[in-house]
């Protein structure tokens, strides 16, 4: 599919992340006004509440855009999702008959503050990238035992906290926790010293389900995707994770990018999951291309200094797709809700420069990174800003998500000191 031309001139730039081919969904406010739903088009945002009130968009008997989140639209289902996309394309296409009615409803993105684009119902994080799982397993168990016995059969995951999900630009406070080194007799209470990121994609469930669904049904139920940074306290995690897995190590924050990129925008970039080393059971088998060719990168900027790109990889490196993760999530009868967020797990490639966490990039701290500033990092320092970027490159256009950024603040004074 080539670039679709819009009367919004900035949307026709081949390198702009928000062409007419994209039309991502977000929530914005301007000059202290209440947050409202918006659609990004070039350097502008279409005010969806105003468009609905003006009668330019009418999809249901009741208003869908009088609330500051996209969950109401999600609950209408795929047919309404498609109808909205078709209507937006017609309104914003070059030569649109209603351009004069739409133009006053555009807001300059530079003047807008972005907010959480949806209300997160539940949050589940997976461990579904094989390169990451192999790297981490090798560090702790050796290459011969790197992958747990179940890893090639199911997408492993854990239930996280929806309350931990924050929008890009939110500062992240270094957490306190119980730490116990390999030579310590007992744990100690201290700020995390091995704070890390995980480069992930987040899939947003749009259609609820109440029982097991197939991989194809799961794919149909996904509304869209965001970038996701799963901030991880590695030293807290090392002490707490046995026998039930991550808990406080993953509870500090999970940052998402501000725009929901819908599945239709990503359709031209579908690609297959990797060749299976072990045949999956029937209910998890691939039923077509379920991954996407999306270039990803991570930058790290020390406080007041220029950023260094520390990793480049691609979403197609995942072993399990979001559809397989969602299908597996439902197998025991777990109901899924509109607004559920599924983290992909760390997306790492096969080379050192494509590893999606500092744990891997510095090989557990044994091989520190040298930044362009000359400084070294094994893990994140206070004041560092970490930014995740993602883009799919089409025929004369780019599909972007907006940056997923967070700055690490120093730990608070001991919250339990008296």
JSON list of N, CA and C in Angstrom, two decimals, residues 67-118:
[
{"chain": "A", "resi": 67, "resn": "UNK", "atom": "N", "xyz": [-15.84, 11.04, 26.71]},
{"chain": "A", "resi": 67, "resn": "UNK", "atom": "CA", "xyz": [-15.04, 10.54, 27.82]},
{"chain": "A", "resi": 67, "resn": "UNK", "atom": "C", "xyz": [-13.56, 10.57, 27.40]},
{"chain": "A", "resi": 68, "resn": "UNK", "atom": "N", "xyz": [-12.63, 10.69, 28.36]},
{"chain": "A", "resi": 68, "resn": "UNK", "atom": "CA", "xyz": [-11.20, 10.81, 28.01]},
{"chain": "A", "resi": 68, "resn": "UNK", "atom": "C", "xyz": [-10.49, 9.47, 27.90]},
{"chain": "A", "resi": 69, "resn": "UNK", "atom": "N", "xyz": [-11.05, 8.56, 27.16]},
{"chain": "A", "resi": 69, "resn": "UNK", "atom": "CA", "xyz": [-10.42, 7.26, 26.90]},
{"chain": "A", "resi": 69, "resn": "UNK", "atom": "C", "xyz": [-11.15, 6.61, 25.73]},
{"chain": "A", "resi": 70, "resn": "UNK", "atom": "N", "xyz": [-10.47, 5.60, 25.13]},
{"chain": "A", "resi": 70, "resn": "UNK", "atom": "CA", "xyz": [-11.00, 4.96, 23.94]},
{"chain": "A", "resi": 70, "resn": "UNK", "atom": "C", "xyz": [-11.73, 3.65, 24.24]},
{"chain": "A", "resi": 71, "resn": "UNK", "atom": "N", "xyz": [-11.94, 3.33, 25.50]},
{"chain": "A", "resi": 71, "resn": "UNK", "atom": "CA", "xyz": [-12.57, 2.06, 25.87]},
{"chain": "A", "resi": 71, "resn": "UNK", "atom": "C", "xyz": [-13.99, 1.94, 25.33]},
{"chain": "A", "resi": 72, "resn": "UNK", "atom": "N", "xyz": [-14.75, 3.05, 25.32]},
{"chain": "A", "resi": 72, "resn": "UNK", "atom": "CA", "xyz": [-16.12, 2.98, 24.85]},
{"chain": "A", "resi": 72, "resn": "UNK", "atom": "C", "xyz": [-16.17, 2.55, 23.38]},
{"chain": "A", "resi": 73, "resn": "UNK", "atom": "N", "xyz": [-15.25, 3.06, 22.58]},
{"chain": "A", "resi": 73, "resn": "UNK", "atom": "CA", "xyz": [-15.20, 2.63, 21.19]},
{"chain": "A", "resi": 73, "resn": "UNK", "atom": "C", "xyz": [-14.80, 1.16, 21.11]},
{"chain": "A", "resi": 74, "resn": "UNK", "atom": "N", "xyz": [-13.81, 0.74, 21.90]},
{"chain": "A", "resi": 74, "resn": "UNK", "atom": "CA", "xyz": [-13.38, -0.66, 21.88]},
{"chain": "A", "resi": 74, "resn": "UNK", "atom": "C", "xyz": [-14.57, -1.60, 22.08]},
{"chain": "A", "resi": 75, "resn": "UNK", "atom": "N", "xyz": [-15.43, -1.24, 23.04]},
{"chain": "A", "resi": 75, "resn": "UNK", "atom": "CA", "xyz": [-16.53, -2.12, 23.39]},
{"chain": "A", "resi": 75, "resn": "UNK", "atom": "C", "xyz": [-17.59, -2.23, 22.29]},
{"chain": "A", "resi": 76, "resn": "UNK", "atom": "N", "xyz": [-17.54, -1.34, 21.30]},
{"chain": "A", "resi": 76, "resn": "UNK", "atom": "CA", "xyz": [-18.49, -1.42, 20.18]},
{"chain": "A", "resi": 76, "resn": "UNK", "atom": "C", "xyz": [-18.15, -2.53, 19.20]},
{"chain": "A", "resi": 77, "resn": "UNK", "atom": "N", "xyz": [-16.89, -3.00, 19.21]},
{"chain": "A", "resi": 77, "resn": "UNK", "atom": "CA", "xyz": [-16.53, -4.13, 18.37]},
{"chain": "A", "resi": 77, "resn": "UNK", "atom": "C", "xyz": [-15.92, -3.78, 17.02]},
{"chain": "A", "resi": 78, "resn": "UNK", "atom": "N", "xyz": [-15.36, -4.78, 16.34]},
{"chain": "A", "resi": 78, "resn": "UNK", "atom": "CA", "xyz": [-14.59, -4.56, 15.11]},
{"chain": "A", "resi": 78, "resn": "UNK", "atom": "C", "xyz": [-15.35, -3.87, 13.99]},
{"chain": "A", "resi": 79, "resn": "UNK", "atom": "N", "xyz": [-16.64, -4.10, 13.85]},
{"chain": "A", "resi": 79, "resn": "UNK", "atom": "CA", "xyz": [-17.38, -3.45, 12.76]},
{"chain": "A", "resi": 79, "resn": "UNK", "atom": "C", "xyz": [-17.40, -1.94, 12.95]},
{"chain": "A", "resi": 80, "resn": "UNK", "atom": "N", "xyz": [-17.58, -1.49, 14.18]},
{"chain": "A", "resi": 80, "resn": "UNK", "atom": "CA", "xyz": [-17.58, -0.04, 14.45]},
{"chain": "A", "resi": 80, "resn": "UNK", "atom": "C", "xyz": [-16.17, 0.50, 14.35]},
{"chain": "A", "resi": 81, "resn": "UNK", "atom": "N", "xyz": [-15.16, -0.28, 14.78]},
{"chain": "A", "resi": 81, "resn": "UNK", "atom": "CA", "xyz": [-13.77, 0.15, 14.61]},
{"chain": "A", "resi": 81, "resn": "UNK", "atom": "C", "xyz": [-13.49, 0.45, 13.14]},
{"chain": "A", "resi": 82, "resn": "UNK", "atom": "N", "xyz": [-13.93, -0.46, 12.26]},
{"chain": "A", "resi": 82, "resn": "UNK", "atom": "CA", "xyz": [-13.69, -0.31, 10.83]},
{"chain": "A", "resi": 82, "resn": "UNK", "atom": "C", "xyz": [-14.46, 0.89, 10.28]},
{"chain": "A", "resi": 83, "resn": "UNK", "atom": "N", "xyz": [-15.68, 1.08, 10.75]},
{"chain": "A", "resi": 83, "resn": "UNK", "atom": "CA", "xyz": [-16.49, 2.21, 10.28]},
{"chain": "A", "resi": 83, "resn": "UNK", "atom": "C", "xyz": [-15.83, 3.54, 10.65]},
{"chain": "A", "resi": 84, "resn": "UNK", "atom": "N", "xyz": [-15.28, 3.63, 11.85]},
{"chain": "A", "resi": 84, "resn": "UNK", "atom": "CA", "xyz": [-14.60, 4.87, 12.24]},
{"chain": "A", "resi": 84, "resn": "UNK", "atom": "C", "xyz": [-13.39, 5.12, 11.36]},
{"chain": "A", "resi": 85, "resn": "UNK", "atom": "N", "xyz": [-12.59, 4.10, 11.15]},
{"chain": "A", "resi": 85, "resn": "UNK", "atom": "CA", "xyz": [-11.40, 4.30, 10.31]},
{"chain": "A", "resi": 85, "resn": "UNK", "atom": "C", "xyz": [-11.78, 4.76, 8.91]},
{"chain": "A", "resi": 86, "resn": "UNK", "atom": "N", "xyz": [-12.81, 4.16, 8.34]},
{"chain": "A", "resi": 86, "resn": "UNK", "atom": "CA", "xyz": [-13.25, 4.55, 7.00]},
{"chain": "A", "resi": 86, "resn": "UNK", "atom": "C", "xyz": [-13.73, 6.01, 6.99]},
{"chain": "A", "resi": 87, "resn": "UNK", "atom": "N", "xyz": [-14.45, 6.38, 8.05]},
{"chain": "A", "resi": 87, "resn": "UNK", "atom": "CA", "xyz": [-14.96, 7.75, 8.11]},
{"chain": "A", "resi": 87, "resn": "UNK", "atom": "C", "xyz": [-13.82, 8.76, 8.27]},
{"chain": "A", "resi": 88, "resn": "UNK", "atom": "N", "xyz": [-12.87, 8.47, 9.13]},
{"chain": "A", "resi": 88, "resn": "UNK", "atom": "CA", "xyz": [-11.73, 9.36, 9.32]},
{"chain": "A", "resi": 88, "resn": "UNK", "atom": "C", "xyz": [-10.92, 9.50, 8.04]},
{"chain": "A", "resi": 89, "resn": "UNK", "atom": "N", "xyz": [-10.74, 8.39, 7.34]},
{"chain": "A", "resi": 89, "resn": "UNK", "atom": "CA", "xyz": [-9.99, 8.44, 6.08]},
{"chain": "A", "resi": 89, "resn": "UNK", "atom": "C", "xyz": [-10.70, 9.33, 5.07]},
{"chain": "A", "resi": 90, "resn": "UNK", "atom": "N", "xyz": [-12.04, 9.22, 5.01]},
{"chain": "A", "resi": 90, "resn": "UNK", "atom": "CA", "xyz": [-12.80, 10.05, 4.08]},
{"chain": "A", "resi": 90, "resn": "UNK", "atom": "C", "xyz": [-12.71, 11.53, 4.46]},
{"chain": "A", "resi": 91, "resn": "UNK", "atom": "N", "xyz": [-12.76, 11.83, 5.75]},
{"chain": "A", "resi": 91, "resn": "UNK", "atom": "CA", "xyz": [-12.73, 13.23, 6.20]},
{"chain": "A", "resi": 91, "resn": "UNK", "atom": "C", "xyz": [-11.37, 13.89, 6.01]},
{"chain": "A", "resi": 92, "resn": "UNK", "atom": "N", "xyz": [-10.29, 13.10, 6.06]},
{"chain": "A", "resi": 92, "resn": "UNK", "atom": "CA", "xyz": [-8.94, 13.66, 6.06]},
{"chain": "A", "resi": 92, "resn": "UNK", "atom": "C", "xyz": [-8.18, 13.44, 4.75]},
{"chain": "A", "resi": 93, "resn": "UNK", "atom": "N", "xyz": [-8.79, 12.76, 3.81]},
{"chain": "A", "resi": 93, "resn": "UNK", "atom": "CA", "xyz": [-8.14, 12.50, 2.53]},
{"chain": "A", "resi": 93, "resn": "UNK", "atom": "C", "xyz": [-8.06, 13.77, 1.68]},
{"chain": "A", "resi": 94, "resn": "UNK", "atom": "N", "xyz": [-7.06, 13.81, 0.84]},
{"chain": "A", "resi": 94, "resn": "UNK", "atom": "CA", "xyz": [-6.89, 14.91, -0.11]},
{"chain": "A", "resi": 94, "resn": "UNK", "atom": "C", "xyz": [-8.16, 15.04, -0.94]},
{"chain": "A", "resi": 95, "resn": "UNK", "atom": "N", "xyz": [-8.70, 16.26, -1.01]},
{"chain": "A", "resi": 95, "resn": "UNK", "atom": "CA", "xyz": [-9.91, 16.51, -1.78]},
{"chain": "A", "resi": 95, "resn": "UNK", "atom": "C", "xyz": [-11.20, 16.21, -1.04]},
{"chain": "A", "resi": 96, "resn": "UNK", "atom": "N", "xyz": [-11.13, 15.97, 0.28]},
{"chain": "A", "resi": 96, "resn": "UNK", "atom": "CA", "xyz": [-12.33, 15.65, 1.06]},
{"chain": "A", "resi": 96, "resn": "UNK", "atom": "C", "xyz": [-13.35, 16.77, 0.96]},
{"chain": "A", "resi": 97, "resn": "UNK", "atom": "N", "xyz": [-14.63, 16.41, 0.74]},
{"chain": "A", "resi": 97, "resn": "UNK", "atom": "CA", "xyz": [-15.69, 17.40, 0.56]},
{"chain": "A", "resi": 97, "resn": "UNK", "atom": "C", "xyz": [-15.95, 18.21, 1.83]},
{"chain": "A", "resi": 98, "resn": "UNK", "atom": "N", "xyz": [-15.66, 17.61, 2.98]},
{"chain": "A", "resi": 98, "resn": "UNK", "atom": "CA", "xyz": [-15.98, 18.27, 4.25]},
{"chain": "A", "resi": 98, "resn": "UNK", "atom": "C", "xyz": [-14.74, 18.87, 4.94]},
{"chain": "A", "resi": 99, "resn": "UNK", "atom": "N", "xyz": [-13.71, 19.15, 4.16]},
{"chain": "A", "resi": 99, "resn": "UNK", "atom": "CA", "xyz": [-12.48, 19.70, 4.74]},
{"chain": "A", "resi": 99, "resn": "UNK", "atom": "C", "xyz": [-12.76, 20.98, 5.52]},
{"chain": "A", "resi": 100, "resn": "UNK", "atom": "N", "xyz": [-13.62, 21.84, 5.00]},
{"chain": "A", "resi": 100, "resn": "UNK", "atom": "CA", "xyz": [-13.86, 23.12, 5.66]},
{"chain": "A", "resi": 100, "resn": "UNK", "atom": "C", "xyz": [-14.54, 22.95, 7.01]},
{"chain": "A", "resi": 101, "resn": "UNK", "atom": "N", "xyz": [-15.24, 21.84, 7.21]},
{"chain": "A", "resi": 101, "resn": "UNK", "atom": "CA", "xyz": [-15.88, 21.57, 8.50]},
{"chain": "A", "resi": 101, "resn": "UNK", "atom": "C", "xyz": [-14.92, 20.92, 9.49]},
{"chain": "A", "resi": 102, "resn": "UNK", "atom": "N", "xyz": [-13.98, 20.16, 8.96]},
{"chain": "A", "resi": 102, "resn": "UNK", "atom": "CA", "xyz": [-13.04, 19.43, 9.81]},
{"chain": "A", "resi": 102, "resn": "UNK", "atom": "C", "xyz": [-11.89, 20.32, 10.26]},
{"chain": "A", "resi": 103, "resn": "UNK", "atom": "N", "xyz": [-11.45, 21.21, 9.38]},
{"chain": "A", "resi": 103, "resn": "UNK", "atom": "CA", "xyz": [-10.24, 22.00, 9.65]},
{"chain": "A", "resi": 103, "resn": "UNK", "atom": "C", "xyz": [-10.31, 22.77, 10.96]},
{"chain": "A", "resi": 104, "resn": "UNK", "atom": "N", "xyz": [-11.44, 23.38, 11.33]},
{"chain": "A", "resi": 104, "resn": "UNK", "atom": "CA", "xyz": [-11.48, 24.11, 12.61]},
{"chain": "A", "resi": 104, "resn": "UNK", "atom": "C", "xyz": [-11.37, 23.19, 13.84]},
{"chain": "A", "resi": 105, "resn": "UNK", "atom": "N", "xyz": [-11.50, 21.89, 13.64]},
{"chain": "A", "resi": 105, "resn": "UNK", "atom": "CA", "xyz": [-11.47, 20.94, 14.77]},
{"chain": "A", "resi": 105, "resn": "UNK", "atom": "C", "xyz": [-10.08, 20.36, 14.98]},
{"chain": "A", "resi": 106, "resn": "UNK", "atom": "N", "xyz": [-9.10, 20.83, 14.21]},
{"chain": "A", "resi": 106, "resn": "UNK", "atom": "CA", "xyz": [-7.73, 20.37, 14.37]},
{"chain": "A", "resi": 106, "resn": "UNK", "atom": "C", "xyz": [-6.99, 21.22, 15.39]},
{"chain": "A", "resi": 107, "resn": "UNK", "atom": "N", "xyz": [-6.17, 20.57, 16.19]},
{"chain": "A", "resi": 107, "resn": "UNK", "atom": "CA", "xyz": [-5.35, 21.23, 17.20]},
{"chain": "A", "resi": 107, "resn": "UNK", "atom": "C", "xyz": [-3.90, 20.92, 16.90]},
{"chain": "A", "resi": 108, "resn": "UNK", "atom": "N", "xyz": [-3.02, 21.91, 17.01]},
{"chain": "A", "resi": 108, "resn": "UNK", "atom": "CA", "xyz": [-1.60, 21.67, 16.79]},
{"chain": "A", "resi": 108, "resn": "UNK", "atom": "C", "xyz": [-1.07, 20.73, 17.87]},
{"chain": "A", "resi": 109, "resn": "UNK", "atom": "N", "xyz": [-0.43, 19.65, 17.45]},
{"chain": "A", "resi": 109, "resn": "UNK", "atom": "CA", "xyz": [0.11, 18.68, 18.41]},
{"chain": "A", "resi": 109, "resn": "UNK", "atom": "C", "xyz": [1.13, 19.33, 19.34]},
{"chain": "A", "resi": 110, "resn": "UNK", "atom": "N", "xyz": [1.84, 20.33, 18.84]},
{"chain": "A", "resi": 110, "resn": "UNK", "atom": "CA", "xyz": [2.86, 21.00, 19.64]},
{"chain": "A", "resi": 110, "resn": "UNK", "atom": "C", "xyz": [2.25, 21.73, 20.83]},
{"chain": "A", "resi": 111, "resn": "UNK", "atom": "N", "xyz": [0.96, 22.06, 20.75]},
{"chain": "A", "resi": 111, "resn": "UNK", "atom": "CA", "xyz": [0.30, 22.79, 21.83]},
{"chain": "A", "resi": 111, "resn": "UNK", "atom": "C", "xyz": [-0.43, 21.86, 22.81]},
{"chain": "A", "resi": 112, "resn": "UNK", "atom": "N", "xyz": [-0.39, 20.57, 22.54]},
{"chain": "A", "resi": 112, "resn": "UNK", "atom": "CA", "xyz": [-1.21, 19.63, 23.30]},
{"chain": "A", "resi": 112, "resn": "UNK", "atom": "C", "xyz": [-0.39, 18.85, 24.32]},
{"chain": "A", "resi": 113, "resn": "UNK", "atom": "N", "xyz": [-1.02, 18.53, 25.44]},
{"chain": "A", "resi": 113, "resn": "UNK", "atom": "CA", "xyz": [-0.46, 17.59, 26.42]},
{"chain": "A", "resi": 113, "resn": "UNK", "atom": "C", "xyz": [-1.15, 16.26, 26.22]},
{"chain": "A", "resi": 114, "resn": "UNK", "atom": "N", "xyz": [-0.37, 15.18, 26.21]},
{"chain": "A", "resi": 114, "resn": "UNK", "atom": "CA", "xyz": [-0.92, 13.85, 25.96]},
{"chain": "A", "resi": 114, "resn": "UNK", "atom": "C", "xyz": [-1.14, 13.12, 27.28]},
{"chain": "A", "resi": 115, "resn": "UNK", "atom": "N", "xyz": [-2.20, 12.31, 27.31]},
{"chain": "A", "resi": 115, "resn": "UNK", "atom": "CA", "xyz": [-2.60, 11.58, 28.51]},
{"chain": "A", "resi": 115, "resn": "UNK", "atom": "C", "xyz": [-2.74, 10.10, 28.18]},
{"chain": "A", "resi": 116, "resn": "UNK", "atom": "N", "xyz": [-3.05, 9.29, 29.20]},
{"chain": "A", "resi": 116, "resn": "UNK", "atom": "CA", "xyz": [-3.28, 7.87, 28.96]},
{"chain": "A", "resi": 116, "resn": "UNK", "atom": "C", "xyz": [-4.38, 7.70, 27.91]},
{"chain": "A", "resi": 117, "resn": "UNK", "atom": "N", "xyz": [-4.12, 6.93, 26.85]},
{"chain": "A", "resi": 117, "resn": "UNK", "atom": "CA", "xyz": [-5.11, 6.83, 25.78]},
{"chain": "A", "resi": 117, "resn": "UNK", "atom": "C", "xyz": [-6.28, 5.90, 26.09]},
{"chain": "A", "resi": 118, "resn": "UNK", "atom": "N", "xyz": [-6.15, 5.06, 27.09]},
{"chain": "A", "resi": 118, "resn": "UNK", "atom": "CA", "xyz": [-7.24, 4.15, 27.47]},
{"chain": "A", "resi": 118, "resn": "UNK", "atom": "C", "xyz": [-7.13, 3.83, 28.94]}
]
